[in-house]
Short mmCIF file of C-alpha atoms in Angstrom, two decimals:
data_model
loop_
_atom_site.label_atom_id
_atom_site.label_comp_id
_atom_site.label_asym_id
_atom_site.label_seq_id
_atom_site.Cartn_x
_atom_site.Cartn_y
_atom_site.Cartn_z
CA MET A 1 -27.35 -18.14 36.59
CA VAL A 2 -30.02 -15.47 36.04
CA PHE A 3 -28.59 -12.17 34.80
CA GLY A 4 -31.79 -10.16 35.03
CA SER A 5 -32.64 -6.88 33.27
CA GLY A 6 -33.78 -8.80 30.19
CA VAL A 7 -30.35 -10.34 29.58
CA LYS A 8 -30.72 -13.82 28.14
CA GLU A 9 -28.59 -16.67 29.40
CA PRO A 10 -26.21 -17.73 26.63
CA ASP A 11 -25.97 -21.28 25.37
CA VAL A 12 -22.67 -22.65 26.67
CA SER A 13 -21.28 -26.12 26.03
CA TRP A 14 -18.67 -28.11 27.89
CA ASP A 15 -16.10 -27.76 25.08
CA GLY A 16 -15.83 -23.96 25.28
CA ARG A 17 -18.57 -23.00 22.82
CA MET A 18 -20.96 -20.15 23.55
CA SER A 19 -23.83 -18.83 21.45
CA LEU A 20 -25.65 -15.53 21.70
CA ALA A 21 -27.16 -15.90 18.24
CA HIS A 22 -30.58 -14.32 17.66
CA HIS A 23 -30.47 -12.46 20.99
CA ASP A 24 -31.13 -9.07 19.34
CA VAL A 25 -28.15 -7.46 21.10
CA ASP A 26 -25.44 -5.05 19.99
CA ALA A 27 -22.89 -6.04 22.67
CA VAL A 28 -21.98 -8.88 24.97
CA ASP A 29 -23.28 -8.07 28.43
CA ALA A 30 -20.43 -7.32 30.83
CA ARG A 31 -21.72 -9.90 33.33
CA ILE A 32 -21.65 -12.62 30.68
CA ALA A 33 -18.16 -11.58 29.63
CA ARG A 34 -16.88 -11.69 33.22
CA LYS A 35 -18.30 -15.16 33.77
CA TYR A 36 -17.31 -16.87 30.50
CA ALA A 37 -14.54 -14.93 28.75
CA GLY A 38 -11.72 -17.01 30.22
CA GLU A 39 -13.08 -20.36 29.00
CA ILE A 40 -14.75 -19.66 25.64
CA VAL A 41 -12.90 -20.60 22.43
CA HIS A 42 -15.89 -20.58 20.00
CA LEU A 43 -18.25 -17.58 20.10
CA ASP A 44 -21.36 -17.28 17.92
CA LEU A 45 -22.83 -13.76 17.77
CA SER A 46 -24.72 -14.16 14.51
CA HIS A 47 -28.09 -12.53 13.73
CA ASN A 48 -27.71 -9.59 16.06
CA ARG A 49 -27.00 -5.84 15.81
CA PHE A 50 -23.25 -5.69 16.41
CA GLU A 51 -21.46 -2.65 15.02
CA ASP A 52 -18.68 -2.51 17.61
CA LEU A 53 -16.55 -5.33 19.03
CA ARG A 54 -15.22 -3.78 22.23
CA SER A 55 -17.48 -5.99 24.34
CA VAL A 56 -15.69 -9.14 23.16
CA ALA A 57 -12.16 -7.87 23.89
CA ASP A 58 -11.85 -10.05 27.00
CA PHE A 59 -12.46 -13.28 25.07
CA ALA A 60 -8.74 -13.66 24.46
CA ARG A 61 -8.84 -17.46 24.02
CA LEU A 62 -11.08 -17.33 20.97
CA THR A 63 -10.16 -19.49 18.00
CA THR A 64 -13.54 -19.08 16.22
CA LEU A 65 -15.76 -16.01 15.97
CA VAL A 66 -19.07 -16.01 14.07
CA LEU A 67 -20.59 -12.63 13.22
CA ASP A 68 -22.91 -13.42 10.31
CA ASN A 69 -25.90 -11.12 9.77
CA ASN A 70 -24.83 -8.14 11.86
CA ARG A 71 -24.04 -4.50 11.08
CA ILE A 72 -20.27 -4.67 10.82
CA THR A 73 -18.62 -2.10 8.51
CA HIS A 74 -15.06 -1.60 7.28
CA ALA A 75 -14.51 1.02 10.02
CA VAL A 76 -14.86 -1.41 12.94
CA HIS A 77 -11.92 -1.67 15.35
CA TRP A 78 -10.99 -5.23 16.20
CA PRO A 79 -9.43 -6.55 19.41
CA TYR A 80 -6.09 -8.25 18.93
CA PHE A 81 -6.61 -12.04 18.91
CA PRO A 82 -3.47 -13.77 17.62
CA GLY A 83 -5.02 -17.17 18.30
CA LEU A 84 -8.13 -16.62 16.17
CA ARG A 85 -8.21 -19.07 13.27
CA THR A 86 -11.79 -18.87 11.96
CA LEU A 87 -13.89 -15.76 11.30
CA TRP A 88 -17.30 -15.65 9.65
CA LEU A 89 -18.63 -12.25 8.59
CA ASN A 90 -21.20 -13.17 5.95
CA ARG A 91 -23.98 -10.70 5.17
CA ASN A 92 -22.70 -7.58 6.91
CA ARG A 93 -22.11 -4.04 5.61
CA ILE A 94 -18.41 -4.10 4.74
CA ASP A 95 -17.67 -2.06 1.62
CA ASN A 96 -14.06 -0.77 1.69
CA LEU A 97 -11.97 -3.90 1.22
CA SER A 98 -8.50 -2.40 1.57
CA VAL A 99 -9.18 -0.59 4.86
CA PHE A 100 -11.10 -3.54 6.25
CA ILE A 101 -8.50 -6.17 5.35
CA GLY A 102 -5.69 -3.97 6.64
CA ARG A 103 -7.29 -3.76 10.07
CA LEU A 104 -8.36 -7.39 10.04
CA SER A 105 -4.91 -8.76 9.20
CA ALA A 106 -3.35 -6.65 11.97
CA ALA A 107 -5.84 -7.96 14.56
CA PHE A 108 -5.88 -11.62 13.45
CA PRO A 109 -2.48 -12.37 11.88
CA ASN A 110 -2.92 -16.16 12.02
CA LEU A 111 -6.36 -16.39 10.44
CA ALA A 112 -6.85 -19.62 8.46
CA HIS A 113 -10.56 -19.54 7.57
CA LEU A 114 -12.38 -16.37 6.53
CA SER A 115 -15.82 -15.90 5.01
CA LEU A 116 -17.08 -12.52 3.75
CA MET A 117 -19.85 -13.67 1.43
CA ASP A 118 -22.65 -11.26 0.53
CA ASN A 119 -20.75 -8.13 1.60
CA PRO A 120 -20.32 -5.20 -0.83
CA CYS A 121 -16.53 -5.60 -0.58
CA ALA A 122 -16.68 -9.24 -1.71
CA PRO A 123 -18.06 -9.37 -5.27
CA SER A 124 -19.55 -12.77 -6.15
CA PHE A 125 -22.69 -14.38 -7.50
CA PHE A 126 -24.38 -13.39 -4.22
CA ASN A 127 -24.32 -9.68 -5.06
CA GLY A 128 -23.91 -9.55 -8.84
CA GLY A 129 -20.12 -9.45 -8.96
CA SER A 130 -18.32 -10.76 -12.03
CA ARG A 131 -15.90 -13.68 -12.08
CA ASN A 132 -12.94 -11.34 -12.63
CA GLU A 133 -14.00 -9.10 -9.74
CA ASN A 134 -14.30 -12.10 -7.45
CA ALA A 135 -10.88 -13.40 -8.55
CA ASP A 136 -9.23 -10.06 -7.82
CA TYR A 137 -10.97 -9.75 -4.44
CA ARG A 138 -9.67 -13.18 -3.54
CA LEU A 139 -6.10 -12.38 -4.64
CA PHE A 140 -5.98 -9.19 -2.60
CA THR A 141 -7.41 -10.83 0.53
CA ILE A 142 -5.19 -13.92 0.29
CA SER A 143 -2.09 -11.76 -0.12
CA ARG A 144 -2.70 -10.17 3.31
CA PHE A 145 -3.14 -13.43 5.25
CA PRO A 146 -0.12 -15.73 4.91
CA HIS A 147 -1.83 -18.58 6.80
CA LEU A 148 -5.22 -18.41 5.06
CA LYS A 149 -6.42 -21.85 3.90
CA HIS A 150 -10.04 -21.17 3.04
CA LEU A 151 -11.77 -18.01 1.77
CA ASP A 152 -15.55 -18.00 1.44
CA TRP A 153 -16.65 -21.23 -0.26
CA ALA A 154 -13.31 -22.20 -1.80
CA ALA A 155 -9.97 -23.46 -0.51
CA VAL A 156 -6.79 -21.47 -1.17
CA ASP A 157 -4.33 -23.55 -3.21
CA ASP A 158 -0.64 -22.95 -3.85
CA LYS A 159 -1.22 -21.59 -7.35
CA GLU A 160 -3.71 -18.97 -6.15
CA ARG A 161 -1.40 -17.91 -3.32
CA GLU A 162 1.55 -17.51 -5.69
CA GLU A 163 -0.57 -15.35 -7.97
CA ALA A 164 -1.81 -13.29 -5.00
CA VAL A 165 1.74 -12.54 -3.87
CA ARG A 166 2.77 -11.69 -7.44
CA VAL A 167 -0.11 -9.27 -8.04
CA TYR A 168 -0.20 -7.80 -4.52
CA PRO A 169 3.31 -8.14 -3.03
CA PRO A 170 3.40 -8.19 0.79
CA GLY A 171 4.54 -4.94 2.35
CA ARG A 172 3.24 -2.72 -0.44
CA LEU A 173 1.22 0.02 0.76
CA GLY A 174 -0.55 -0.05 2.73
CA GLY A 175 -3.06 1.96 1.67
CA ASP A 176 -3.33 -0.14 -0.96
CA ASP A 177 -6.77 -0.30 -2.52
CA ALA A 178 -8.03 -3.40 -4.25
CA ALA A 179 -8.04 -1.77 -7.66
CA GLY A 180 -7.39 -5.04 -9.44
CA ALA A 181 -4.55 -6.82 -11.13
CA ALA A 182 -4.97 -4.77 -14.29
CA GLY A 183 -4.81 -1.54 -12.33
CA SER A 184 -1.78 -2.78 -10.46
CA SER A 185 -0.12 -3.67 -13.74
CA ARG A 186 -0.91 -0.23 -15.15
CA ARG A 187 0.61 1.42 -12.09
CA ARG A 188 3.76 -0.67 -12.42
CA SER A 189 4.02 0.19 -16.13
CA SER A 190 3.55 3.85 -15.34
CA SER A 191 6.30 3.65 -12.74
CA ARG A 192 8.63 2.02 -15.25
CA ARG A 193 7.85 4.74 -17.83
CA LYS A 194 8.52 7.45 -15.25
CA ALA A 195 11.78 5.79 -14.26
CA SER A 196 12.79 5.48 -17.91
CA SER A 197 11.83 9.09 -18.56
CA SER A 198 13.79 10.21 -15.53
CA SER A 199 16.80 8.19 -16.66
CA SER A 200 16.58 9.62 -20.18
CA SER A 201 16.21 13.12 -18.81
CA SER A 202 19.22 12.62 -16.58
CA SER A 203 21.23 11.23 -19.49
CA SER A 204 20.19 14.13 -21.73
CA SER A 205 21.09 16.60 -19.02
CA SER A 206 24.52 15.00 -18.69
CA LYS A 207 25.04 15.20 -22.43
CA ARG A 208 23.91 18.80 -22.53
CA GLY A 209 26.25 19.55 -19.65
CA ALA A 210 29.22 17.98 -21.46
CA GLN A 211 28.39 19.80 -24.68
CA GLY A 212 28.06 23.07 -22.80
CA ALA A 213 31.47 22.57 -21.21
CA ASP A 214 33.03 21.99 -24.68
CA VAL A 215 31.45 25.19 -26.04
CA ASP A 216 32.66 27.22 -23.06
CA GLN A 217 36.20 25.95 -23.54
CA ALA A 218 36.14 26.81 -27.27
CA VAL A 219 34.95 30.33 -26.50
CA GLN A 220 37.69 30.77 -23.92
CA ASP A 221 40.35 29.54 -26.38
CA GLU A 222 39.09 31.94 -29.06
CA GLU A 223 39.13 34.91 -26.68
CA ALA A 224 42.68 34.03 -25.56
CA ALA A 225 43.83 33.87 -29.20
CA ARG A 226 42.25 37.26 -29.92
CA GLU A 227 43.95 38.74 -26.88
CA ARG A 228 47.35 37.41 -27.95
CA GLU A 229 46.87 38.81 -31.46
CA SER A 230 45.86 42.18 -30.02
CA LYS A 231 49.00 42.30 -27.90
CA ARG A 232 51.18 41.55 -30.93
CA GLU A 233 49.54 44.34 -32.93
CA HIS A 234 50.05 46.76 -30.04
CA ARG A 235 53.75 45.93 -29.78
CA LYS A 236 54.18 46.48 -33.53
CA SER A 237 52.54 49.91 -33.36
CA GLN A 238 54.92 50.99 -30.57
CA GLN A 239 58.04 50.09 -32.52
CA VAL A 240 59.77 53.02 -34.53
CA LYS A 241 62.02 51.98 -37.33
CA ALA A 242 65.17 54.23 -37.78
CA PRO A 243 65.42 55.44 -41.43
CA LYS A 244 68.52 54.67 -43.39
CA LYS A 245 71.02 57.59 -43.76
CA GLN A 246 71.65 58.83 -47.30
CA GLY A 247 74.43 61.50 -46.76
CA PHE A 248 72.51 63.72 -44.45
CA ASN A 249 70.85 63.60 -41.10
CA TYR A 250 67.12 63.54 -41.12
CA PHE A 251 67.18 65.17 -37.71
CA GLU A 252 69.35 68.09 -38.62
CA GLU A 253 68.35 71.06 -40.57
CA PRO A 254 70.08 71.22 -43.95
#
């Protein structure tokens, strides 16, 4: 089939593979999508100018998507492909790991193979990243994909997955940046200190409240005692003692 208008015919194989690699395009032509979207399971779009993936939204049967050497950033919006198992994004422009992985895991929840090599968000020997930086990047990414078996050049083993879940527990926030295990530990320590401080403050407040109640009661008791004493003195002052008679009447003139 000739599509015309400079649109190149894609390479399509009998087993559901299609390649538009090196076609210098930034989208899948709508005519190509209409013709092949329902039968393609493996789509190679590498070495192009893709920044947006809306043109592949109809390829709902995809299990493999190759986007190496494009212009993908962390801000891209992905179509929802629950059946996608393999995604290659090597040598793109992805820099914000937390935002990118959050969107990626929501779009492809069953991803098993992911490669992000030579992106700013994936520190490694390709871009001058240290071993610790690469380890932390791996832990964060693995923690967000429960079915991930292979990340970049290395398989994901049980030990690494356990560590990923420990350092970056599922369901944390989202907004969770990949600050590193040390940063995560510092945040947890800070939270514990705040909780301890709050508990101590609450305990101190309770003690101060109890002490204050004791003082108030003592003051009230003292005031009541003073009032009783005052009443006794008043009654005494109102009493007139009759003088003893000694042969005459003190109230009569002599």
